[in-house]
PDB file of C-alpha atoms in Angstrom:
ATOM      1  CA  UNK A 147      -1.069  13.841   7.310  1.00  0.00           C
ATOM      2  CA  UNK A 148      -4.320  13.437   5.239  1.00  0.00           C
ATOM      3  CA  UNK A 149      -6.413  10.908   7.089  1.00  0.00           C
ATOM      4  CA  UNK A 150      -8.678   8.706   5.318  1.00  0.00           C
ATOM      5  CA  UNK A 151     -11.964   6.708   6.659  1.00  0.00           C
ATOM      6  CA  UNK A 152     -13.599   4.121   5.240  1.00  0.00           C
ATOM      7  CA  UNK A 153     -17.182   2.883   5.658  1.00  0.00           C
ATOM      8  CA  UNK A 154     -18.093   0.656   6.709  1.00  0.00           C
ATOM      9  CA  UNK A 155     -15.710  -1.249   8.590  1.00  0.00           C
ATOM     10  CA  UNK A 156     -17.143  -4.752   8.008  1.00  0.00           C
ATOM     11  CA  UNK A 157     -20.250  -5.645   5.475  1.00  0.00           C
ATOM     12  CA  UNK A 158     -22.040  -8.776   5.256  1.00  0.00           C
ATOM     13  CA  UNK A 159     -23.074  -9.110   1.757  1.00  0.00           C
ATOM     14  CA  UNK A 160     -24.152 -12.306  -0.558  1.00  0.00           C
ATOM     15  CA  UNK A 161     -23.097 -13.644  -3.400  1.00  0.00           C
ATOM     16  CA  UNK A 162     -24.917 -11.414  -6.570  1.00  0.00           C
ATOM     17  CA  UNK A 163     -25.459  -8.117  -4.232  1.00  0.00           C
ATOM     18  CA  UNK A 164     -24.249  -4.633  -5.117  1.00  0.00           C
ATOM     19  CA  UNK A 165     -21.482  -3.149  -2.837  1.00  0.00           C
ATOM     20  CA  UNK A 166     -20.435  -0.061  -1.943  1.00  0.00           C
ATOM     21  CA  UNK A 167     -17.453   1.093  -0.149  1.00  0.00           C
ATOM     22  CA  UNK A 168     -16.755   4.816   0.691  1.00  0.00           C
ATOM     23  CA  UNK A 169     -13.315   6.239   1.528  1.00  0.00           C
ATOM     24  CA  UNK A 170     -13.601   9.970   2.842  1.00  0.00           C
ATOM     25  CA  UNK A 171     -10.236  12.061   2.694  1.00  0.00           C
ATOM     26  CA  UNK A 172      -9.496  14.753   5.513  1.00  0.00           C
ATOM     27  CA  UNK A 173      -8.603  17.578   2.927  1.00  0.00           C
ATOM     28  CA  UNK A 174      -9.413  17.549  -1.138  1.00  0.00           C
ATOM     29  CA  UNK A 175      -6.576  15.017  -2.525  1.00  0.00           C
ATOM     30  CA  UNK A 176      -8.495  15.425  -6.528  1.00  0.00           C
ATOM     31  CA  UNK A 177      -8.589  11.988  -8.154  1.00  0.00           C
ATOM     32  CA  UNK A 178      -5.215  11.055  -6.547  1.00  0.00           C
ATOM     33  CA  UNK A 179      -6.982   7.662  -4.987  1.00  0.00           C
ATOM     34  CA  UNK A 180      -6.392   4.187  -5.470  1.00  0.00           C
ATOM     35  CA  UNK A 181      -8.587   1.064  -4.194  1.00  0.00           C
ATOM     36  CA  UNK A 182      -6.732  -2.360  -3.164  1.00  0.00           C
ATOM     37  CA  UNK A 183      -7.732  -5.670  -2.299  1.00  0.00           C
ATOM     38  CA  UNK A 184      -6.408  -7.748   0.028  1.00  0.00           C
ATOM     39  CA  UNK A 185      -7.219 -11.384   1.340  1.00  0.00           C
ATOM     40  CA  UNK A 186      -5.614 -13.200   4.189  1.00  0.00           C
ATOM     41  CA  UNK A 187      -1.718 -13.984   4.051  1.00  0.00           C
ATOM     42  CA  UNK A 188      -0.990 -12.702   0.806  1.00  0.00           C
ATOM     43  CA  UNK A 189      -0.090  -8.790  -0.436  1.00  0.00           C
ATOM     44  CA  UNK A 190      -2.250  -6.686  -1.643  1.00  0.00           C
ATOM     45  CA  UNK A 191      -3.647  -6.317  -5.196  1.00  0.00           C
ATOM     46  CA  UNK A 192      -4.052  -3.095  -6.883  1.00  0.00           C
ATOM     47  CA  UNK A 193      -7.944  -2.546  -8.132  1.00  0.00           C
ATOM     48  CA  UNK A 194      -8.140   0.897  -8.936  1.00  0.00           C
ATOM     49  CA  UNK A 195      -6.017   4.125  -9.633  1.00  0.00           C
ATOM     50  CA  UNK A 196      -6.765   7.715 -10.121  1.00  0.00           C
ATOM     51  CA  UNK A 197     -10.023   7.378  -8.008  1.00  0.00           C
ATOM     52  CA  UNK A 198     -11.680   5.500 -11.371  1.00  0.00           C
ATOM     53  CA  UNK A 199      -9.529   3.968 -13.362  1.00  0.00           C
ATOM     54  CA  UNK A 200      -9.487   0.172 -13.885  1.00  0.00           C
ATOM     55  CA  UNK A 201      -6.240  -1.648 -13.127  1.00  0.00           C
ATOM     56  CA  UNK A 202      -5.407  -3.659 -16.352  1.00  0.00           C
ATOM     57  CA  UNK A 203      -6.798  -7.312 -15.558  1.00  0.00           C
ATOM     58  CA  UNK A 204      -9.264  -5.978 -13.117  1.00  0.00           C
ATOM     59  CA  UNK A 205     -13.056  -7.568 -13.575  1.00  0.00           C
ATOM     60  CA  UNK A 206     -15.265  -5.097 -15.078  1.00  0.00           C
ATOM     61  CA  UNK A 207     -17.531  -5.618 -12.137  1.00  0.00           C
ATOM     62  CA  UNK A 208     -15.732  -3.363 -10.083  1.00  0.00           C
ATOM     63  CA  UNK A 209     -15.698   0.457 -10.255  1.00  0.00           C
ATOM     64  CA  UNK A 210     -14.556   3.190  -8.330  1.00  0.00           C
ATOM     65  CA  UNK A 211     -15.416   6.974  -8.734  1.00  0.00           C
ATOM     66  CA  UNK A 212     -15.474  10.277  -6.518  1.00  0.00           C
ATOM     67  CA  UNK A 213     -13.346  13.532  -6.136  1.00  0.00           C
ATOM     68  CA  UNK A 214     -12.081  15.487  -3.856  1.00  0.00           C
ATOM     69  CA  UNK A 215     -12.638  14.367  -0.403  1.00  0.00           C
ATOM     70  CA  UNK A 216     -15.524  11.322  -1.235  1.00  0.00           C
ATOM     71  CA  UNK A 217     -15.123   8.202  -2.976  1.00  0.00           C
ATOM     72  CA  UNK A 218     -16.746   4.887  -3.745  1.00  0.00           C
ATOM     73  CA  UNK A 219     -15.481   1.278  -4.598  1.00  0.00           C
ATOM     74  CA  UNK A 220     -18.428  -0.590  -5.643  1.00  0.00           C
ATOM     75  CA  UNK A 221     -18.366  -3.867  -7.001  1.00  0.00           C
ATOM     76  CA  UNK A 222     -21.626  -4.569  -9.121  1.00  0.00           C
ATOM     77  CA  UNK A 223     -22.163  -8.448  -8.532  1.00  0.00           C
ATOM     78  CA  UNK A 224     -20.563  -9.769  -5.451  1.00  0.00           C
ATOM     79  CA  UNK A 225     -18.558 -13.002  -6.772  1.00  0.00           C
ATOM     80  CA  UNK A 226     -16.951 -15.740  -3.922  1.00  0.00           C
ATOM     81  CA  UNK A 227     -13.570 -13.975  -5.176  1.00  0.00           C
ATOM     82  CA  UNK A 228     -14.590 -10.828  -3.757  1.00  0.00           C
ATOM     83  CA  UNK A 229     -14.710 -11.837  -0.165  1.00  0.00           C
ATOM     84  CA  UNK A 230     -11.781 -10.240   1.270  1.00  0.00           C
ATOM     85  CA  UNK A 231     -10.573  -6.461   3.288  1.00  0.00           C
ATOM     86  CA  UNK A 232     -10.500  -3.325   0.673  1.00  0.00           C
ATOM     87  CA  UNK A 233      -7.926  -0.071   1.119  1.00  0.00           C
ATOM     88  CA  UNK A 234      -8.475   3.141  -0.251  1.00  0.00           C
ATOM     89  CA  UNK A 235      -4.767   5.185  -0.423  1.00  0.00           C
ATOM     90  CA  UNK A 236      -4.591   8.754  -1.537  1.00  0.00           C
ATOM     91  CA  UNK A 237      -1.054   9.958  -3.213  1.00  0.00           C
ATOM     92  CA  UNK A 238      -2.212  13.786  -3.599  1.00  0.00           C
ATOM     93  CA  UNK A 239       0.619  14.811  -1.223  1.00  0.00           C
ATOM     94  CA  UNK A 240       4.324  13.101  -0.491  1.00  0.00           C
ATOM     95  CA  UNK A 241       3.281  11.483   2.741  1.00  0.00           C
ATOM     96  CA  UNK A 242       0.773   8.816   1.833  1.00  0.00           C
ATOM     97  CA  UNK A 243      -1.844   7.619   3.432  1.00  0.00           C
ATOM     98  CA  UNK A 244      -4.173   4.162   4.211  1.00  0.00           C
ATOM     99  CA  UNK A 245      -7.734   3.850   4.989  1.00  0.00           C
ATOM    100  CA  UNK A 246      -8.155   1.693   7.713  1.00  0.00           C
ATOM    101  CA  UNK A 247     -10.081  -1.273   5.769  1.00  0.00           C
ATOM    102  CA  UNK A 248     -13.055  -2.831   4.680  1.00  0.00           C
ATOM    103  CA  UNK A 249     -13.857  -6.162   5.601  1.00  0.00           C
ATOM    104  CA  UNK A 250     -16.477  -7.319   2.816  1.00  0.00           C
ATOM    105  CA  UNK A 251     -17.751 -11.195   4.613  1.00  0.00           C
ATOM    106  CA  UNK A 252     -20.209 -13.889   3.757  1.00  0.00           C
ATOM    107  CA  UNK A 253     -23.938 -12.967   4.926  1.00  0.00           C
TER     108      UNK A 253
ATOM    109  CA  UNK B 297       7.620  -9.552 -14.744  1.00  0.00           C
ATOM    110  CA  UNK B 298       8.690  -7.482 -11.839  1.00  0.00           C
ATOM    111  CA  UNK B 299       9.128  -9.878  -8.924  1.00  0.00           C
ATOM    112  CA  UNK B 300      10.004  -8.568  -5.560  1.00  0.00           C
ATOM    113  CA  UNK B 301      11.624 -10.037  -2.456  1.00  0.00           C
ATOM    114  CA  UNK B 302      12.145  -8.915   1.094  1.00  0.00           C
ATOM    115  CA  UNK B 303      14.712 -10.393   3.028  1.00  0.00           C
ATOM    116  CA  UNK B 304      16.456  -9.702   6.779  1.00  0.00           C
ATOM    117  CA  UNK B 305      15.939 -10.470  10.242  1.00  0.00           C
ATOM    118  CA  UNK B 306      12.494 -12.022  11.312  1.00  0.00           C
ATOM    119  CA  UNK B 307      13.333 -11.072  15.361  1.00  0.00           C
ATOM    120  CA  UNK B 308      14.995  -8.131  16.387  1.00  0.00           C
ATOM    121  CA  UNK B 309      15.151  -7.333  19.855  1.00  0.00           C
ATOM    122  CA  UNK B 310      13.802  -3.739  21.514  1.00  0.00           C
ATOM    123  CA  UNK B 311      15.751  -0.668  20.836  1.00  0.00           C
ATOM    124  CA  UNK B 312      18.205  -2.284  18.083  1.00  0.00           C
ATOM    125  CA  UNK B 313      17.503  -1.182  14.320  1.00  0.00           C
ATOM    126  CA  UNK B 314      15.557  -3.380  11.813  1.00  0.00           C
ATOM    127  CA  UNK B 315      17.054  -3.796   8.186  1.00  0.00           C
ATOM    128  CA  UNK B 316      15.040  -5.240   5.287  1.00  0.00           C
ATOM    129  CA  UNK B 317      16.168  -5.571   1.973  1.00  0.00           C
ATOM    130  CA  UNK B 318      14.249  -5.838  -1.271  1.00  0.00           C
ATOM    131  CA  UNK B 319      15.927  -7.143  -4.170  1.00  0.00           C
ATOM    132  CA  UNK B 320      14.042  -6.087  -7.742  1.00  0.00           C
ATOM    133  CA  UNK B 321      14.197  -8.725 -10.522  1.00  0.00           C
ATOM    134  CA  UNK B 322      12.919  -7.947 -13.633  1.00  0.00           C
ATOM    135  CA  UNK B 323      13.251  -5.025 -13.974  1.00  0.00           C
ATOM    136  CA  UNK B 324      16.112  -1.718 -12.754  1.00  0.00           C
ATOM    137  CA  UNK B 325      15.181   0.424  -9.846  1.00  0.00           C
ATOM    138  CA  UNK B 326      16.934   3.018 -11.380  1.00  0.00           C
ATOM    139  CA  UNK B 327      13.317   3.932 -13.808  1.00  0.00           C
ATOM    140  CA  UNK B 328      11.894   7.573 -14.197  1.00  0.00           C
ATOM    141  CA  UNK B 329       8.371   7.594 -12.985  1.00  0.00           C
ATOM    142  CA  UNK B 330       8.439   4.957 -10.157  1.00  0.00           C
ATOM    143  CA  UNK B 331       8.672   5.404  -6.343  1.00  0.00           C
ATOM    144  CA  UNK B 332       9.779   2.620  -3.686  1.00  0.00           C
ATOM    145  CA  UNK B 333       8.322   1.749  -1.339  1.00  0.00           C
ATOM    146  CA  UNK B 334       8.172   0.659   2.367  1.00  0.00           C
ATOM    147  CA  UNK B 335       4.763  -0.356   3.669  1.00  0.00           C
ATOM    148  CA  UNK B 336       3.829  -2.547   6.765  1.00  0.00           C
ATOM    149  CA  UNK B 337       1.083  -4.207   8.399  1.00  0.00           C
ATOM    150  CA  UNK B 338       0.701  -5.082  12.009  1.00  0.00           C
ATOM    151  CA  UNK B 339      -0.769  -8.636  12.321  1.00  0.00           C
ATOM    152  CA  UNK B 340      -4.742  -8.028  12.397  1.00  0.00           C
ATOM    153  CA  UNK B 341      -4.443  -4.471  11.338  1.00  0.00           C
ATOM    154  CA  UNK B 342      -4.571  -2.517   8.615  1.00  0.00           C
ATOM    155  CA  UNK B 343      -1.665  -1.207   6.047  1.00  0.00           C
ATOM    156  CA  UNK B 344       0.541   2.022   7.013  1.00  0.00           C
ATOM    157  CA  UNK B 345       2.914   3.570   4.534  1.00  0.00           C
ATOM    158  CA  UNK B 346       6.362   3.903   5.909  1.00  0.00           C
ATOM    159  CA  UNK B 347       8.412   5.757   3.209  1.00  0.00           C
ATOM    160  CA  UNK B 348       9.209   5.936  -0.334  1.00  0.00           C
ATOM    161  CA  UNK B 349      12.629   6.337  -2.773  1.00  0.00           C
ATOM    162  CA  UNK B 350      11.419   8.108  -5.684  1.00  0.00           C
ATOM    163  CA  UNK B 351      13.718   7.447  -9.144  1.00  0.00           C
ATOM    164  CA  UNK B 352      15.816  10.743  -8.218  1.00  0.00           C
ATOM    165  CA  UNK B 353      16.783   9.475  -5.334  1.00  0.00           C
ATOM    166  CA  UNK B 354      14.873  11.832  -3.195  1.00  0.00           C
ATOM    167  CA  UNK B 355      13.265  10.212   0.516  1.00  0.00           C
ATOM    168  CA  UNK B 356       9.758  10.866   1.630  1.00  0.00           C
ATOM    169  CA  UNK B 357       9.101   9.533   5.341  1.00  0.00           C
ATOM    170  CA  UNK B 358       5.950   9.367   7.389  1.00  0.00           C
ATOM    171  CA  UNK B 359       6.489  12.032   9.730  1.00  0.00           C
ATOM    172  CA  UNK B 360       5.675   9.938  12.980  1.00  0.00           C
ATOM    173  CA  UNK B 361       8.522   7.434  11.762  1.00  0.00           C
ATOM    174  CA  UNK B 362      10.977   9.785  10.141  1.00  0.00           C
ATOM    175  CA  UNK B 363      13.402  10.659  13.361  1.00  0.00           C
ATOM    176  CA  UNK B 364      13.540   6.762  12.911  1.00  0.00           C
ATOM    177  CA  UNK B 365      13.472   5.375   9.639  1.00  0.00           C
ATOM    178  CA  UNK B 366      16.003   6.112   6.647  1.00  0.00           C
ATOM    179  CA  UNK B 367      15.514   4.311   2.922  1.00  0.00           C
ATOM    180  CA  UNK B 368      18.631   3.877   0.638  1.00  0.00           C
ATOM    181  CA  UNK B 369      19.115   2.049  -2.627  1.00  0.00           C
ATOM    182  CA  UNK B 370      22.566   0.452  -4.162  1.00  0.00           C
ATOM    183  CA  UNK B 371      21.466   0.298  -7.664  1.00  0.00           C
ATOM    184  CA  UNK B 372      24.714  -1.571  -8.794  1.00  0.00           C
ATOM    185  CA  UNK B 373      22.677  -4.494  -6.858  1.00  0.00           C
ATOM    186  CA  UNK B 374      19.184  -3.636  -7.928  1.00  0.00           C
ATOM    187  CA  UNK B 375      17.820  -3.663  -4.258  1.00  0.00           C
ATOM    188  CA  UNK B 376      16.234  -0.972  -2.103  1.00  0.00           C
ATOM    189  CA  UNK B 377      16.556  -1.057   1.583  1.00  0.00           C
ATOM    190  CA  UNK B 378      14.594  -0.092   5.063  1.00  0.00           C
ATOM    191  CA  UNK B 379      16.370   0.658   8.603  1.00  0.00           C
ATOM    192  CA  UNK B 380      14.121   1.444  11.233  1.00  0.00           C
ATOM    193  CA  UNK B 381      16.164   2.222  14.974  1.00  0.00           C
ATOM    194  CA  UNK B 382      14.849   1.792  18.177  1.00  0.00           C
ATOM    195  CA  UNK B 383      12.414  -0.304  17.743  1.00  0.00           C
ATOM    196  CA  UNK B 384       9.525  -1.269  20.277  1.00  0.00           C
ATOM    197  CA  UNK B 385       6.988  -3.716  20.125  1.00  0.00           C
ATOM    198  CA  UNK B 386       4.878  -1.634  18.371  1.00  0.00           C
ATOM    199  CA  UNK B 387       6.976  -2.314  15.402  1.00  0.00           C
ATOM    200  CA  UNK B 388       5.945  -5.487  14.838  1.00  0.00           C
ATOM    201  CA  UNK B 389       4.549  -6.002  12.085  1.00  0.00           C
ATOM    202  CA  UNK B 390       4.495  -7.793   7.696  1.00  0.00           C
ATOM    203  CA  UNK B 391       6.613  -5.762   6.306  1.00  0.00           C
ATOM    204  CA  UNK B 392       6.389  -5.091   2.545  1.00  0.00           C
ATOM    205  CA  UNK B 393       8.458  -3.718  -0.076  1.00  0.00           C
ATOM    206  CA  UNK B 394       6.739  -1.913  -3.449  1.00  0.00           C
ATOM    207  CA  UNK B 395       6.706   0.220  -6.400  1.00  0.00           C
ATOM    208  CA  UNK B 396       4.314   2.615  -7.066  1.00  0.00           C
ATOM    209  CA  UNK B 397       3.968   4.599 -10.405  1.00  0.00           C
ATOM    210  CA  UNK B 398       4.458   8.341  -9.859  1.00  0.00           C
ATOM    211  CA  UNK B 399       1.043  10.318 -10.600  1.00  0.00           C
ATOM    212  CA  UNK B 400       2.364  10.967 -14.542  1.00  0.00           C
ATOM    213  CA  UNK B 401       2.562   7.378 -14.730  1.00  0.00           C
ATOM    214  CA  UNK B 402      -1.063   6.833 -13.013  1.00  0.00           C
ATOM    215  CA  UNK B 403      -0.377   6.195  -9.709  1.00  0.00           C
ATOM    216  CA  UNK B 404      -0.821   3.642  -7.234  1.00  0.00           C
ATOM    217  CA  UNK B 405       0.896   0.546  -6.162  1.00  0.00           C
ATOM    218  CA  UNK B 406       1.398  -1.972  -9.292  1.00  0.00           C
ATOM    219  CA  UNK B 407       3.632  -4.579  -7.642  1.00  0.00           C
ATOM    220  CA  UNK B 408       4.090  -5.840  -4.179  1.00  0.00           C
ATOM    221  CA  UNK B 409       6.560  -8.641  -2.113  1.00  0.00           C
ATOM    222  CA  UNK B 410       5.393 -11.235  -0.299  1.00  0.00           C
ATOM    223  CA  UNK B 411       5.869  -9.543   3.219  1.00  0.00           C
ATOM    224  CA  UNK B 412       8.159 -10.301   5.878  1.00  0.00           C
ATOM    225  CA  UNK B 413       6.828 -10.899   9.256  1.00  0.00           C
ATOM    226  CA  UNK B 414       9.103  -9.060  11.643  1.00  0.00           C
ATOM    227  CA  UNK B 415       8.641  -9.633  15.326  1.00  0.00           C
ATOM    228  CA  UNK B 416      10.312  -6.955  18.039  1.00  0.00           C
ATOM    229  CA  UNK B 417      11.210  -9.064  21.252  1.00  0.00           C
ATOM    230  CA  UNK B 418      13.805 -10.036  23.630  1.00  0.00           C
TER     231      UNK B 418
END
């Protein structure tokens, strides 16, 4: 299995801040990346695909980009929305894969 | 609007099998470009993919789960479904059901179900 790890685990961030999220793959998995979002109770909601593409009905404030084994998920002006636990997935091979999560919390 | 629904047992006691079914509406199963999908999350945890149906029909398991888990479709009913034997507590867990576009079509997960909290106990 390719494993993935996100950093950080948990950020404490404030409303109108710049975030950044990395996802590191084990092995190169190319642009084959996609960044979810997912708040308490409810499934989660597709952000980004193809490491920086913008899900259709996605804010323009967030943004994802990297290749091969790094990649970012930064969101540009931390709205009250935007509180909630972010996934990176890869797809590159058959078996897919999770990051573990980041927690992105009130400061 | 694709709209997906889980459905099955919410207890199932150790060592018996699980089966969850996800009824599509909206929208056939039986679409080039699309995989199924079985995905769950242990309460407080984070989300591990399970297995997939792609369009052809072909399976793709985790290979920690796969002595254990089998997917299958019945496309006459629209619905996709999950059996998982011997299960321990460790399979507790929200269960989900999804499609994600095939890597022609994009990628990544575009719709999800509500989850299904399953609980392994006796």
């Amino acid at each position: 299995d390719i494993q993935m790890t996100q950093s950080p685990s948990t950020l404490s961030a404030s409303i109108g801040d710049r975030v950044t999220i990395t996802c590191r793959a084990s092995q190169s998995i190319r642009t084959w990346l996609a960044w979810y979002q997912q708040k308490p109770g409810i499934a989660p909601k597709l952000l980004i695909y193809g490491a920086s593409s913008l899900e259709t009905g996605v804010p323009s404030r967030f943004s994802g980009s990297g290749f091969g084994t790094e990649f970012t998920l930064t969101i540009s002006s931390l709205q009250p929305d935007d509180f909630a636990t972010y996934f990176c997935q890869q797809y590159h091979t058959s078996s897919w894969t999770f990051g573990q999560g980041s927690k992105v919390e009130i400061k | 609007q694709l709209h997906l629904e889980e459905s099955g047992p919410g207890l199932v006691k150790p060592s018996e099998t699980l089966s969850l079914t996800c009824t599509v509406s909206g929208g056939s199963i039986n679409t080039d470009n699309y995989y199924w999908v079985w995905i769950r999350q242990p309460p407080g945890k984070g989300l591990e993919w399970i297995g997939s149906m792609f369009s052809t029909g072909s399976t793709y398991y985790k290979p920690s789960l796969e002595s254990r888990v089998s997917i299958s479709d019945d496309t006459a009913k629209n619905h996709f479904s999950l059996r998982l034997s011997s299960v321990t507590a460790a399979d507790t867990a929200v269960y989900y059901c999804a499609r994600q576009r095939s890597r022609a079509a994009r990628g990544g997960i575009d719709y999800w179900g509500q989850g299904t909290l399953v609980t392994v106990s006796s």
